[in-house]
Coordinates of C-alpha atoms and ligand atoms in Angstrom, one line a residue:
M1 CA -0.1 -0.1 0.1
T2 CA 2.1 3.0 -1.5
T3 CA 0.6 6.3 -0.5
G4 CA 4.2 8.2 0.1
A5 CA 2.5 9.6 3.6
F6 CA 5.5 10.7 6.0
W7 CA 4.4 7.8 8.4
Q8 CA 5.0 5.1 5.9
E9 CA 8.7 6.7 4.5
E10 CA 10.2 8.2 7.9
V11 CA 11.5 6.4 10.7
V12 CA 10.3 7.3 14.0
Y13 CA 12.2 7.4 17.6
Q14 CA 10.7 6.8 20.9
I15 CA 11.1 9.3 23.6
Y16 CA 10.6 8.5 27.2
P17 CA 10.9 11.2 29.1
R18 CA 12.0 10.5 32.5
S19 CA 14.9 8.6 31.1
F20 CA 16.1 10.6 28.1
K21 CA 17.9 13.3 29.7
D22 CA 17.8 15.4 32.9
S23 CA 18.4 19.3 32.6
N24 CA 18.0 20.8 36.1
G25 CA 19.9 18.2 38.1
D26 CA 16.4 16.7 40.0
G27 CA 17.2 13.1 38.5
V28 CA 14.3 13.1 36.0
G29 CA 14.4 13.7 32.4
D30 CA 12.5 16.9 31.2
I31 CA 11.7 18.3 28.2
P32 CA 14.4 21.1 28.0
G33 CA 16.7 18.0 28.0
I34 CA 15.3 16.6 25.2
I35 CA 15.7 20.0 23.5
G36 CA 19.2 20.1 24.1
K37 CA 19.3 16.7 22.2
L38 CA 17.8 17.8 19.1
D39 CA 20.9 17.9 17.2
Y40 CA 21.7 13.9 18.4
L41 CA 18.2 13.0 16.9
K42 CA 18.6 15.1 13.5
E43 CA 22.2 13.4 13.0
L44 CA 20.8 9.9 13.5
G45 CA 18.2 10.9 10.7
I46 CA 14.6 10.1 12.2
G47 CA 11.7 11.8 10.9
I48 CA 9.3 11.4 13.6
V49 CA 9.2 11.1 17.5
W50 CA 7.1 9.5 19.3
L51 CA 7.1 11.4 22.9
S52 CA 5.4 8.8 25.5
P53 CA 3.3 10.9 28.3
V54 CA 4.5 14.2 29.5
Y55 CA 0.7 15.5 30.9
Q56 CA 0.4 16.1 34.5
S57 CA 0.2 12.9 36.3
P58 CA 0.9 11.5 40.1
N59 CA 3.2 8.9 38.0
D60 CA 1.7 5.3 39.6
D61 CA 2.5 4.3 36.1
N62 CA 5.2 6.9 35.0
G63 CA 2.8 9.0 33.0
Y64 CA 0.3 6.6 31.6
D65 CA -1.9 8.1 34.5
I66 CA -3.1 11.3 33.5
S67 CA -4.3 13.7 35.9
D68 CA -4.9 16.9 33.4
Y69 CA -4.5 16.2 29.6
E70 CA -4.2 19.7 28.6
A71 CA -1.2 20.8 31.1
I72 CA 2.6 19.7 31.2
M73 CA 3.8 17.6 34.4
D74 CA 5.5 19.7 36.5
E75 CA 8.7 17.9 36.8
F76 CA 9.2 17.6 33.0
G77 CA 8.6 21.4 32.6
T78 CA 6.3 24.2 31.1
M79 CA 4.2 24.5 28.0
E80 CA 6.0 27.1 27.1
D81 CA 9.2 24.4 27.1
W82 CA 6.7 22.0 25.3
E83 CA 5.9 24.6 22.6
A84 CA 9.9 25.1 22.5
L85 CA 10.4 21.4 21.8
L86 CA 7.7 21.2 19.2
E87 CA 9.2 24.4 17.5
G88 CA 13.1 22.7 17.6
L89 CA 11.7 19.3 16.1
H90 CA 9.5 21.1 13.2
A91 CA 12.8 23.7 12.7
R92 CA 15.0 20.3 11.9
G93 CA 12.1 18.6 9.7
I94 CA 11.2 16.0 12.3
K95 CA 7.4 15.2 13.0
L96 CA 6.2 14.9 16.5
I97 CA 3.3 12.4 18.1
M98 CA 2.0 12.3 21.1
D99 CA 0.9 9.5 23.3
L100 CA -3.1 9.3 23.7
V101 CA -3.9 7.4 27.0
V102 CA -7.9 7.5 26.8
N103 CA -8.7 3.9 27.9
H104 CA -8.1 5.0 31.4
S105 CA -7.3 8.4 33.2
S106 CA -5.6 8.9 36.8
D107 CA -7.8 8.7 39.7
E108 CA -6.6 12.2 40.7
H109 CA -8.0 13.4 37.6
R110 CA -11.0 16.0 38.4
W111 CA -13.5 13.9 36.6
F112 CA -12.8 10.9 38.7
E113 CA -12.7 13.3 42.1
E114 CA -16.2 14.0 40.8
S115 CA -17.3 10.7 39.5
R116 CA -16.4 9.4 42.9
K117 CA -18.8 11.5 44.7
S118 CA -22.1 10.2 44.2
K119 CA -24.1 8.3 42.1
D120 CA -25.8 11.0 40.3
N121 CA -23.0 13.3 39.8
P122 CA -22.8 14.5 36.4
Y123 CA -19.2 12.9 36.0
R124 CA -20.6 9.4 37.6
D125 CA -20.8 8.0 33.9
Y126 CA -17.2 8.9 32.3
Y127 CA -16.0 6.0 34.3
I128 CA -17.3 2.5 34.9
W129 CA -19.2 1.4 38.0
R130 CA -21.1 -1.4 39.1
P131 CA -22.3 -2.6 42.7
G132 CA -20.5 -6.0 44.0
K133 CA -22.4 -9.2 44.1
A134 CA -23.0 -10.7 47.3
D135 CA -20.5 -10.9 50.2
G136 CA -18.1 -8.5 48.9
V137 CA -17.5 -10.5 45.3
E138 CA -16.5 -8.2 42.7
P139 CA -18.8 -7.1 39.8
N140 CA -17.3 -9.7 37.7
N141 CA -13.8 -12.1 37.7
W142 CA -11.6 -10.3 35.4
V143 CA -8.2 -9.3 36.6
S144 CA -6.3 -6.3 36.1
V145 CA -3.0 -6.6 33.5
F146 CA -1.0 -5.6 36.3
G147 CA -2.4 -8.3 38.7
G148 CA -5.2 -8.6 40.9
S149 CA -8.8 -8.0 40.7
A150 CA -9.8 -5.4 37.7
W151 CA -12.2 -3.6 40.3
Q152 CA -11.5 -1.3 43.4
Y153 CA -14.2 -1.1 46.1
D154 CA -15.2 2.8 46.6
E155 CA -16.9 3.3 49.7
A156 CA -17.9 6.6 49.3
T157 CA -21.0 5.2 47.1
D158 CA -20.8 1.3 48.0
E159 CA -19.9 0.4 44.4
Y160 CA -16.8 -0.8 42.3
Y161 CA -15.0 0.8 39.7
L162 CA -13.2 -1.0 37.0
H163 CA -9.1 -0.5 36.2
L164 CA -7.8 -2.9 33.8
F165 CA -4.2 -1.7 34.9
T166 CA -3.7 -0.3 38.4
R167 CA -6.2 1.0 40.8
K168 CA -4.7 4.2 40.0
Q169 CA -6.0 3.9 36.6
P170 CA -9.8 3.9 36.2
D171 CA -11.2 3.1 32.7
L172 CA -13.0 5.4 31.4
N173 CA -16.7 4.8 30.2
W174 CA -16.1 5.1 26.2
E175 CA -20.1 4.2 26.2
N176 CA -20.7 8.0 27.6
P177 CA -21.1 10.1 24.2
K178 CA -20.1 13.2 26.7
L179 CA -16.8 11.5 27.5
R180 CA -16.2 10.5 24.2
E181 CA -16.4 14.3 23.1
E182 CA -14.2 15.3 26.0
V183 CA -11.8 13.1 24.4
Y184 CA -12.0 14.7 20.8
K185 CA -11.9 18.0 22.2
M186 CA -8.9 17.4 23.8
M187 CA -7.3 15.8 20.8
K188 CA -8.0 18.7 19.1
F189 CA -6.5 21.4 21.5
W190 CA -3.0 19.4 20.6
L191 CA -3.6 18.8 17.0
D192 CA -4.2 22.7 16.9
K193 CA -0.9 23.5 18.8
G194 CA 0.5 21.6 15.5
I195 CA 1.3 18.1 16.6
D196 CA 1.6 15.6 14.0
G197 CA -0.7 12.4 15.3
F198 CA -1.1 10.0 18.1
R199 CA 0.3 6.7 19.1
M200 CA -2.9 5.7 21.1
D201 CA -2.6 3.5 24.2
V202 CA -4.1 0.3 24.4
I203 CA -6.7 1.7 22.2
N204 CA -8.4 -1.6 21.1
F205 CA -9.3 -1.6 24.9
I206 CA -12.1 1.4 24.9
S207 CA -15.0 -0.8 23.9
K208 CA -16.2 -3.6 26.5
A209 CA -18.6 -6.2 26.2
D210 CA -22.5 -5.5 26.9
G211 CA -23.1 -6.5 30.4
L212 CA -19.2 -7.0 31.7
P213 CA -19.8 -10.6 31.6
S214 CA -17.0 -12.9 34.0
A215 CA -14.8 -14.9 32.1
G216 CA -15.5 -18.4 33.2
D217 CA -16.4 -19.6 36.7
D218 CA -12.8 -19.3 38.2
R219 CA -12.4 -16.5 41.4
Y220 CA -10.4 -14.4 39.1
A221 CA -9.4 -14.8 35.3
W222 CA -8.2 -12.7 32.4
G223 CA -11.4 -11.1 30.2
G224 CA -9.6 -9.8 27.4
E225 CA -12.1 -11.8 25.3
F226 CA -14.5 -9.3 26.6
F227 CA -12.8 -6.0 25.8
M228 CA -10.1 -6.3 23.1
G229 CA -11.4 -5.2 19.9
G230 CA -15.0 -4.7 22.1
P231 CA -18.5 -4.8 20.0
R232 CA -18.5 -1.0 19.6
I233 CA -14.4 -0.5 18.4
H234 CA -14.6 0.4 14.8
E235 CA -17.9 2.7 15.5
Y236 CA -15.6 4.7 18.0
M237 CA -12.3 4.4 16.0
R238 CA -14.2 6.0 13.2
E239 CA -16.1 8.6 15.0
M240 CA -12.9 9.4 16.6
N241 CA -11.4 9.8 13.2
E242 CA -14.4 12.1 11.5
R243 CA -14.6 14.1 15.0
A244 CA -11.2 14.9 15.6
L245 CA -8.2 13.8 13.0
S246 CA -9.8 14.0 9.5
R247 CA -9.2 17.6 9.6
Y248 CA -5.5 17.3 10.0
D249 CA -2.6 15.5 8.0
A250 CA -2.0 13.2 11.4
M251 CA -0.2 10.0 11.8
T252 CA -2.1 7.5 14.1
V253 CA -0.8 4.5 15.6
G254 CA -2.8 2.1 17.6
E255 CA -1.4 -0.1 20.4
M256 CA -3.7 -3.0 20.3
P257 CA -2.4 -6.1 22.5
G258 CA -3.8 -9.1 21.0
V259 CA -4.8 -7.4 17.8
T260 CA -4.5 -9.9 14.5
P261 CA -3.4 -9.3 11.1
E262 CA -7.1 -9.7 9.7
E263 CA -8.5 -7.5 12.5
A264 CA -5.3 -5.0 11.7
V265 CA -6.4 -4.6 8.0
K266 CA -10.1 -3.4 9.4
F267 CA -8.2 -1.0 11.3
T268 CA -5.8 0.4 8.9
S269 CA -6.8 -0.1 5.5
P270 CA -7.5 3.1 4.0
E271 CA -10.8 2.7 3.4
S272 CA -11.5 2.2 7.0
R273 CA -10.2 5.7 8.2
E274 CA -9.8 4.2 11.7
V275 CA -5.5 4.4 12.3
N276 CA -2.9 4.2 9.8
V277 CA -1.0 1.5 11.9
V278 CA -1.0 -1.0 14.8
F279 CA 1.7 -2.1 17.2
Q280 CA 0.9 -5.9 17.3
F281 CA 2.0 -8.2 20.3
E282 CA 2.4 -11.6 18.5
T283 CA 6.3 -10.9 17.9
M284 CA 6.4 -10.0 21.9
D285 CA 4.9 -12.9 23.1
I286 CA 7.4 -15.5 21.1
D287 CA 9.3 -16.0 24.5
S288 CA 6.4 -16.1 26.9
G289 CA 5.1 -19.5 28.3
E290 CA 2.0 -20.8 29.8
G291 CA 0.5 -17.9 32.0
G292 CA 2.2 -14.6 30.4
K293 CA 5.3 -12.9 30.0
W294 CA 7.0 -14.0 33.5
N295 CA 6.9 -17.3 32.4
V296 CA 10.2 -16.8 30.3
K297 CA 10.9 -19.5 27.6
P298 CA 13.8 -19.8 24.9
W299 CA 12.3 -18.0 21.9
R300 CA 12.7 -19.8 18.6
L301 CA 13.7 -18.5 15.0
A302 CA 10.8 -20.7 13.2
D303 CA 8.3 -18.6 15.5
L304 CA 9.9 -15.2 14.6
K305 CA 9.6 -16.3 10.9
A306 CA 5.9 -17.5 11.2
V307 CA 5.0 -14.3 13.3
T308 CA 6.7 -12.1 10.6
N309 CA 5.4 -14.4 7.8
K310 CA 1.8 -13.8 9.0
W311 CA 2.1 -9.7 9.6
Q312 CA 4.3 -9.5 6.4
Y313 CA 1.7 -11.1 4.0
G314 CA -1.3 -10.3 6.0
L315 CA -0.9 -6.4 6.0
N316 CA 0.9 -6.1 2.0
G317 CA -1.2 -3.9 0.0
K318 CA -3.8 -4.2 2.5
G319 CA -2.4 -2.5 5.6
W320 CA 0.9 -0.9 7.3
N321 CA 2.7 -2.9 9.7
S322 CA 4.7 -1.3 12.6
L323 CA 8.2 -2.7 12.8
Y324 CA 9.8 -2.9 16.4
L325 CA 11.8 -5.5 19.0
N326 CA 11.6 -3.3 22.0
N327 CA 10.1 0.0 23.6
H328 CA 9.5 1.4 26.9
D329 CA 7.2 -2.0 28.0
Q330 CA 9.7 -4.3 26.6
P331 CA 13.0 -5.3 27.8
R332 CA 16.5 -4.5 25.0
M333 CA 16.2 -6.2 22.0
V334 CA 20.1 -6.8 22.0
S335 CA 19.6 -8.8 25.0
R336 CA 16.3 -10.7 23.8
F337 CA 17.0 -11.6 20.6
G338 CA 20.7 -10.9 19.6
S339 CA 23.5 -11.1 22.4
D340 CA 24.8 -8.8 24.8
S341 CA 27.9 -10.3 25.5
A342 CA 31.3 -8.3 24.7
E343 CA 32.2 -10.4 21.9
Y344 CA 28.5 -10.3 19.7
R345 CA 26.8 -7.2 21.2
K346 CA 27.8 -4.7 18.2
P347 CA 27.3 -7.2 15.3
S348 CA 24.0 -8.8 16.8
A349 CA 22.6 -5.2 17.5
K350 CA 23.4 -4.0 13.9
M351 CA 21.8 -7.8 12.2
L352 CA 18.4 -6.8 14.4
A353 CA 18.3 -3.8 13.1
T354 CA 18.9 -4.7 9.5
F355 CA 16.1 -7.0 9.9
L356 CA 13.8 -4.2 11.2
H357 CA 14.6 -1.7 8.7
T358 CA 14.7 -4.2 6.0
L359 CA 11.0 -5.3 6.1
Q360 CA 7.9 -3.7 5.0
G361 CA 6.7 -1.1 7.1
T362 CA 7.6 1.7 9.4
P363 CA 10.7 0.9 11.6
Y364 CA 10.5 2.4 15.4
I365 CA 13.9 3.1 17.4
Y366 CA 13.5 3.0 21.0
Q367 CA 15.9 5.5 22.8
G368 CA 19.1 3.7 23.3
E369 CA 18.4 1.2 20.8
E370 CA 20.6 3.1 18.5
I371 CA 23.8 2.6 20.7
G372 CA 23.3 -0.7 21.6
M373 CA 22.1 -0.3 25.4
T374 CA 21.4 -3.8 27.4
N375 CA 19.2 -4.8 30.0
V376 CA 20.1 -4.4 33.3
Q377 CA 20.4 -6.6 36.9
F378 CA 20.1 -4.7 40.1
G379 CA 20.8 -6.5 43.1
S380 CA 17.6 -6.0 45.0
I381 CA 13.9 -6.0 44.4
E382 CA 14.3 -2.4 45.8
E383 CA 16.0 -0.8 42.8
Y384 CA 13.4 -1.4 40.3
K385 CA 10.6 1.2 40.0
D386 CA 7.9 -0.6 37.8
V387 CA 4.5 -0.6 39.3
E388 CA 4.1 -4.1 37.1
T389 CA 7.2 -5.4 38.1
H390 CA 6.5 -5.0 42.1
N391 CA 3.1 -6.2 41.6
Y392 CA 4.4 -9.2 40.1
Y393 CA 7.1 -9.9 42.6
R394 CA 4.4 -9.6 45.6
E395 CA 2.2 -11.8 44.4
A396 CA 4.9 -14.4 43.2
V397 CA 7.2 -14.3 46.4
R398 CA 5.0 -13.3 48.7
D399 CA 1.6 -14.8 47.6
R400 CA 2.5 -18.1 45.6
G401 CA 5.7 -18.5 47.6
E402 CA 8.0 -18.9 44.4
P403 CA 11.8 -18.7 45.0
V404 CA 13.1 -15.3 45.1
D405 CA 16.0 -16.2 42.6
R406 CA 13.6 -17.6 40.0
V407 CA 11.1 -14.5 40.4
M408 CA 14.1 -11.9 39.9
A409 CA 15.2 -14.2 36.8
S410 CA 12.3 -13.3 35.4
I411 CA 12.3 -9.7 36.0
Y412 CA 15.8 -10.0 34.7
A413 CA 14.5 -11.1 31.3
K414 CA 11.2 -9.3 30.9
G415 CA 10.7 -6.4 33.1
R416 CA 9.8 -2.8 31.8
D417 CA 12.7 -1.1 33.9
N418 CA 15.2 -2.7 31.5
A419 CA 14.3 -0.5 28.8
R420 CA 13.8 2.5 31.5
T421 CA 17.3 2.9 32.8
P422 CA 18.7 6.6 31.8
M423 CA 19.7 7.0 28.4
Q424 CA 23.7 6.6 28.2
W425 CA 25.4 9.9 26.9
D426 CA 28.9 9.5 27.9
G427 CA 31.1 7.9 30.7
S428 CA 30.8 10.7 32.9
A429 CA 29.2 10.1 36.2
Q430 CA 25.6 9.2 35.7
A431 CA 26.4 8.8 32.2
G432 CA 26.0 12.3 31.6
F433 CA 21.9 11.8 32.1
T434 CA 21.9 14.1 35.3
T435 CA 24.0 15.6 37.6
G436 CA 21.9 14.6 40.3
T437 CA 20.7 11.2 41.4
P438 CA 19.0 9.3 39.0
W439 CA 15.4 8.3 39.9
I440 CA 16.5 4.8 38.9
A441 CA 19.9 3.6 38.7
V442 CA 22.4 3.7 35.3
N443 CA 23.0 0.5 33.8
P444 CA 26.6 0.1 35.3
N445 CA 27.9 -0.5 31.5
Y446 CA 27.7 2.9 30.7
A447 CA 31.3 3.5 30.9
S448 CA 31.7 1.5 27.4
I449 CA 27.9 1.9 26.3
N450 CA 27.2 5.5 25.6
A451 CA 26.4 7.5 22.8
E452 CA 29.7 9.7 22.7
E453 CA 31.3 6.9 22.4
S454 CA 29.1 5.6 19.5
L455 CA 29.4 9.3 17.8
Q456 CA 33.0 8.7 17.7
D457 CA 33.4 5.4 16.1
S458 CA 32.7 5.0 12.5
D459 CA 31.9 1.3 13.2
S460 CA 29.4 1.7 16.0
I461 CA 25.9 0.8 15.9
F462 CA 24.9 4.6 15.8
R463 CA 26.7 4.9 12.3
Y464 CA 25.1 1.7 10.9
Y465 CA 21.5 2.9 11.9
Q466 CA 22.7 6.2 10.1
R467 CA 23.4 4.3 7.0
L468 CA 20.1 2.4 7.1
I469 CA 17.9 5.0 7.6
K470 CA 20.1 6.9 4.5
L471 CA 19.2 3.6 2.5
R472 CA 15.5 3.8 3.2
K473 CA 15.2 7.3 2.0
A474 CA 17.1 6.7 -1.4
N475 CA 15.6 3.2 -2.1
P476 CA 11.5 2.9 -2.1
I477 CA 11.9 -1.0 -2.6
M478 CA 13.0 -0.9 1.3
I479 CA 9.6 0.9 2.2
Y480 CA 7.2 -0.5 -0.1
G481 CA 8.9 -3.4 -1.8
D482 CA 7.1 -7.0 -1.3
Y483 CA 8.4 -9.3 1.2
N484 CA 8.9 -12.9 0.3
I485 CA 10.8 -15.5 2.8
V486 CA 13.4 -17.9 1.4
A487 CA 15.0 -20.9 2.8
E488 CA 12.0 -20.7 5.9
E489 CA 13.1 -24.0 7.3
H490 CA 16.8 -22.7 8.0
E491 CA 17.5 -22.7 11.8
Q492 CA 20.0 -20.0 12.2
I493 CA 19.5 -17.9 8.9
Y494 CA 16.4 -15.9 8.2
A495 CA 16.6 -14.6 4.6
Y496 CA 14.1 -13.0 2.7
T497 CA 13.5 -11.1 -0.5
R498 CA 12.1 -7.6 -1.5
E499 CA 10.5 -6.8 -4.7
W500 CA 9.6 -3.3 -6.2
Q501 CA 9.0 -2.0 -9.8
G502 CA 11.6 -5.1 -11.4
E503 CA 13.8 -4.6 -8.5
K504 CA 14.9 -7.4 -6.2
W505 CA 16.8 -7.5 -2.8
L506 CA 18.1 -10.6 -0.8
V507 CA 18.4 -10.2 2.8
A508 CA 20.2 -12.7 4.7
L509 CA 20.9 -12.7 8.8
N510 CA 22.3 -15.5 10.9
F511 CA 20.6 -15.1 13.8
S512 CA 23.2 -17.4 15.8
A513 CA 26.3 -17.0 17.3
D514 CA 27.6 -20.1 15.0
D515 CA 28.6 -19.9 11.2
A516 CA 25.8 -20.8 9.0
R517 CA 26.0 -21.8 5.2
F518 CA 22.9 -20.8 3.1
E519 CA 22.5 -22.7 -0.4
L520 CA 21.4 -19.8 -2.6
P521 CA 18.1 -20.7 -5.0
E522 CA 19.1 -20.5 -8.6
A523 CA 17.5 -17.1 -9.1
L524 CA 19.2 -15.8 -6.4
R525 CA 22.6 -16.5 -7.3
G526 CA 23.7 -12.7 -8.2
C527 CA 25.2 -12.1 -5.0
S528 CA 28.7 -10.3 -5.3
E529 CA 30.6 -7.8 -3.7
E530 CA 29.4 -5.1 -6.7
N531 CA 25.7 -5.5 -5.6
L532 CA 26.0 -5.1 -1.8
I533 CA 24.1 -2.7 -0.6
V534 CA 24.7 -3.0 3.3
A535 CA 26.3 -5.5 5.5
N536 CA 27.5 -5.6 9.4
Y537 CA 30.9 -7.3 8.7
D538 CA 33.3 -4.7 6.7
D539 CA 34.7 -7.9 4.6
E540 CA 33.1 -9.9 2.4
P541 CA 33.5 -13.9 3.2
N542 CA 35.4 -16.4 0.5
R543 CA 32.2 -18.1 -0.7
S544 CA 31.2 -19.5 -4.5
S545 CA 28.1 -18.0 -5.9
A546 CA 26.1 -20.9 -4.9
E547 CA 25.6 -20.2 -1.1
L548 CA 26.4 -17.6 1.3
N549 CA 28.6 -18.4 4.6
L550 CA 27.4 -16.0 7.1
R551 CA 29.6 -15.6 10.5
A552 CA 28.2 -14.9 13.7
Y553 CA 24.7 -12.5 13.9
E554 CA 26.0 -11.4 10.0
A555 CA 23.7 -9.6 8.3
R556 CA 24.3 -9.3 4.3
V557 CA 21.8 -7.2 2.1
Y558 CA 22.3 -7.8 -1.9
R559 CA 20.6 -6.4 -5.0
I560 CA 19.6 -9.0 -6.7
V561 CA 18.0 -7.4 -9.8
Ligands
TEU601 O1 0.7 -1.0 28.0 C1 -0.1 -1.9 27.2 C2 0.1 -3.0 27.7 O2 -0.7 -4.3 27.5 C3 1.2 -3.1 28.1 O3 0.8 -3.3 29.7 C4 2.0 -4.5 27.9 O4 1.1 -5.6 27.3 C5 2.9 -4.8 29.2 O5 3.5 -3.6 29.8 C6 3.9 -5.9 29.0 O6 4.6 -6.1 30.4 C7 0.3 0.5 27.6 C8 1.8 1.5 27.7 O7 2.7 1.1 26.7 C9 2.0 1.1 29.2 O8 3.5 1.7 29.4 C10 1.3 1.3 30.1 O9 1.7 0.7 31.5 C11 -0.4 0.7 30.1 O10 -0.3 0.5 28.4 C12 -0.9 1.0 30.7 O11 -1.1 2.4 30.5
CA602 CA1 14.8 16.8 35.4

């Protein structure tokens, strides 16, 4: 689907403001800190910044619990700072998309403070209130994404309110047209300020099934079937488009846990007029065992190929993919899908970058990914800050009696704080992130892994990302070309072609730490030094024209036709 739209042709860089750059020494990243790094982003070559929430918030979930949608969080700065950021980005030809978190607000939002006052308060139905069942049983058996019941009892009116995330994140009632109008008004407030679109937080959760039925008979159970892609979701998305977005050239990205390619086509096809692209979670689930993410299992290349095939073939010509392997909710991709060992961190980070930037869709770079930042292992649970991690630790160790070392191993592998340690700018104290004490500890490896070192190294991961982004601007085949997998059964190598208006590229990626040999099909035997597009090793291995020998985590991209 070629539209030439900026949200197809540019690369997105996600900033998690709390951890990006602190300008005033309070240990918390802020907007003036981001402004000081705009030339770094310009040098990388990205065209769009996705800014995680900067709105007023008590930070129960680090800004994803909003208490005033039209004010800037005090710790992050002022509205004037934000306007200077927007101006600075636009002056560099970089667009800005903001995070739209409207499945829920903070319980400190004035709407909720009103809503909980009485059953006949005008704001009562901005949220989802229900009476409990007999003897203190919640209205249904749904659990929250972050553990425990999804219902919180509120004594003032002797009813429960729904919260699919923390109890300080009450779900907004999208059945209420007044609430929907409030959201559209707020969206236009920001669009009129000149932003270029929104990333929409768990936007496929906003329509809940009529009657809010329990999921089975267990005391508690996951109720996703009743709110992921619920009955009125397309109605709401089309209404949002008509009422708030259609008058603007806005990019819209729907974060949709559980979405399938078939559903994604319904959300993203041009005629649907709902969103441009979605974030799917199936790739993020390939190393989750029974019961979810904390039950870590080794991921398999066959599963990565199967999921990527499903989404590449499923949306080709019908919708558009978001291409990511990490963000502020996921562990660092080089640790999870590559190798963060001293020997293989650089080649594997570059190989993974080649994967993301040579698939069909829009690639996302999460802050620090471009310098190969890795997961972290803090010594004690107290050093972790994420509410999801603390809830998991408490339920696993205290409630289920699981051994601490096994629980910590799951946190090391999948905890969200892996992505939230401060951006590593240089080798000075606190990695140059702050002159104070950071809100969360810096990863101890900052002395060797930091932006300053990357900018000085012509062979760095940063420089490789720069090359990929430049290649994308010069080669529409990278953006629009049809994807076709090759040698699907190979257990180490992931290979595929891209074809566009008579041109054909071959991408060959060794996802393993061992040498791998790849018999080239007849039609793909044009690989030679002359038509090498990009590679993460700077010398061509010796090989016959009939095969490719790839070294540990080696990536090679050739023009075949
Ligand atoms: O995340 C939605 C979501 O499903 C995540 O909870 C994700 O599945 C989980 O964090 C993986 O461990 C969005 C935001 O990206 C996340 O930061 C917020 O915590 C959440 O919504 C609630 O707003
Ligand atoms: Ca600060």
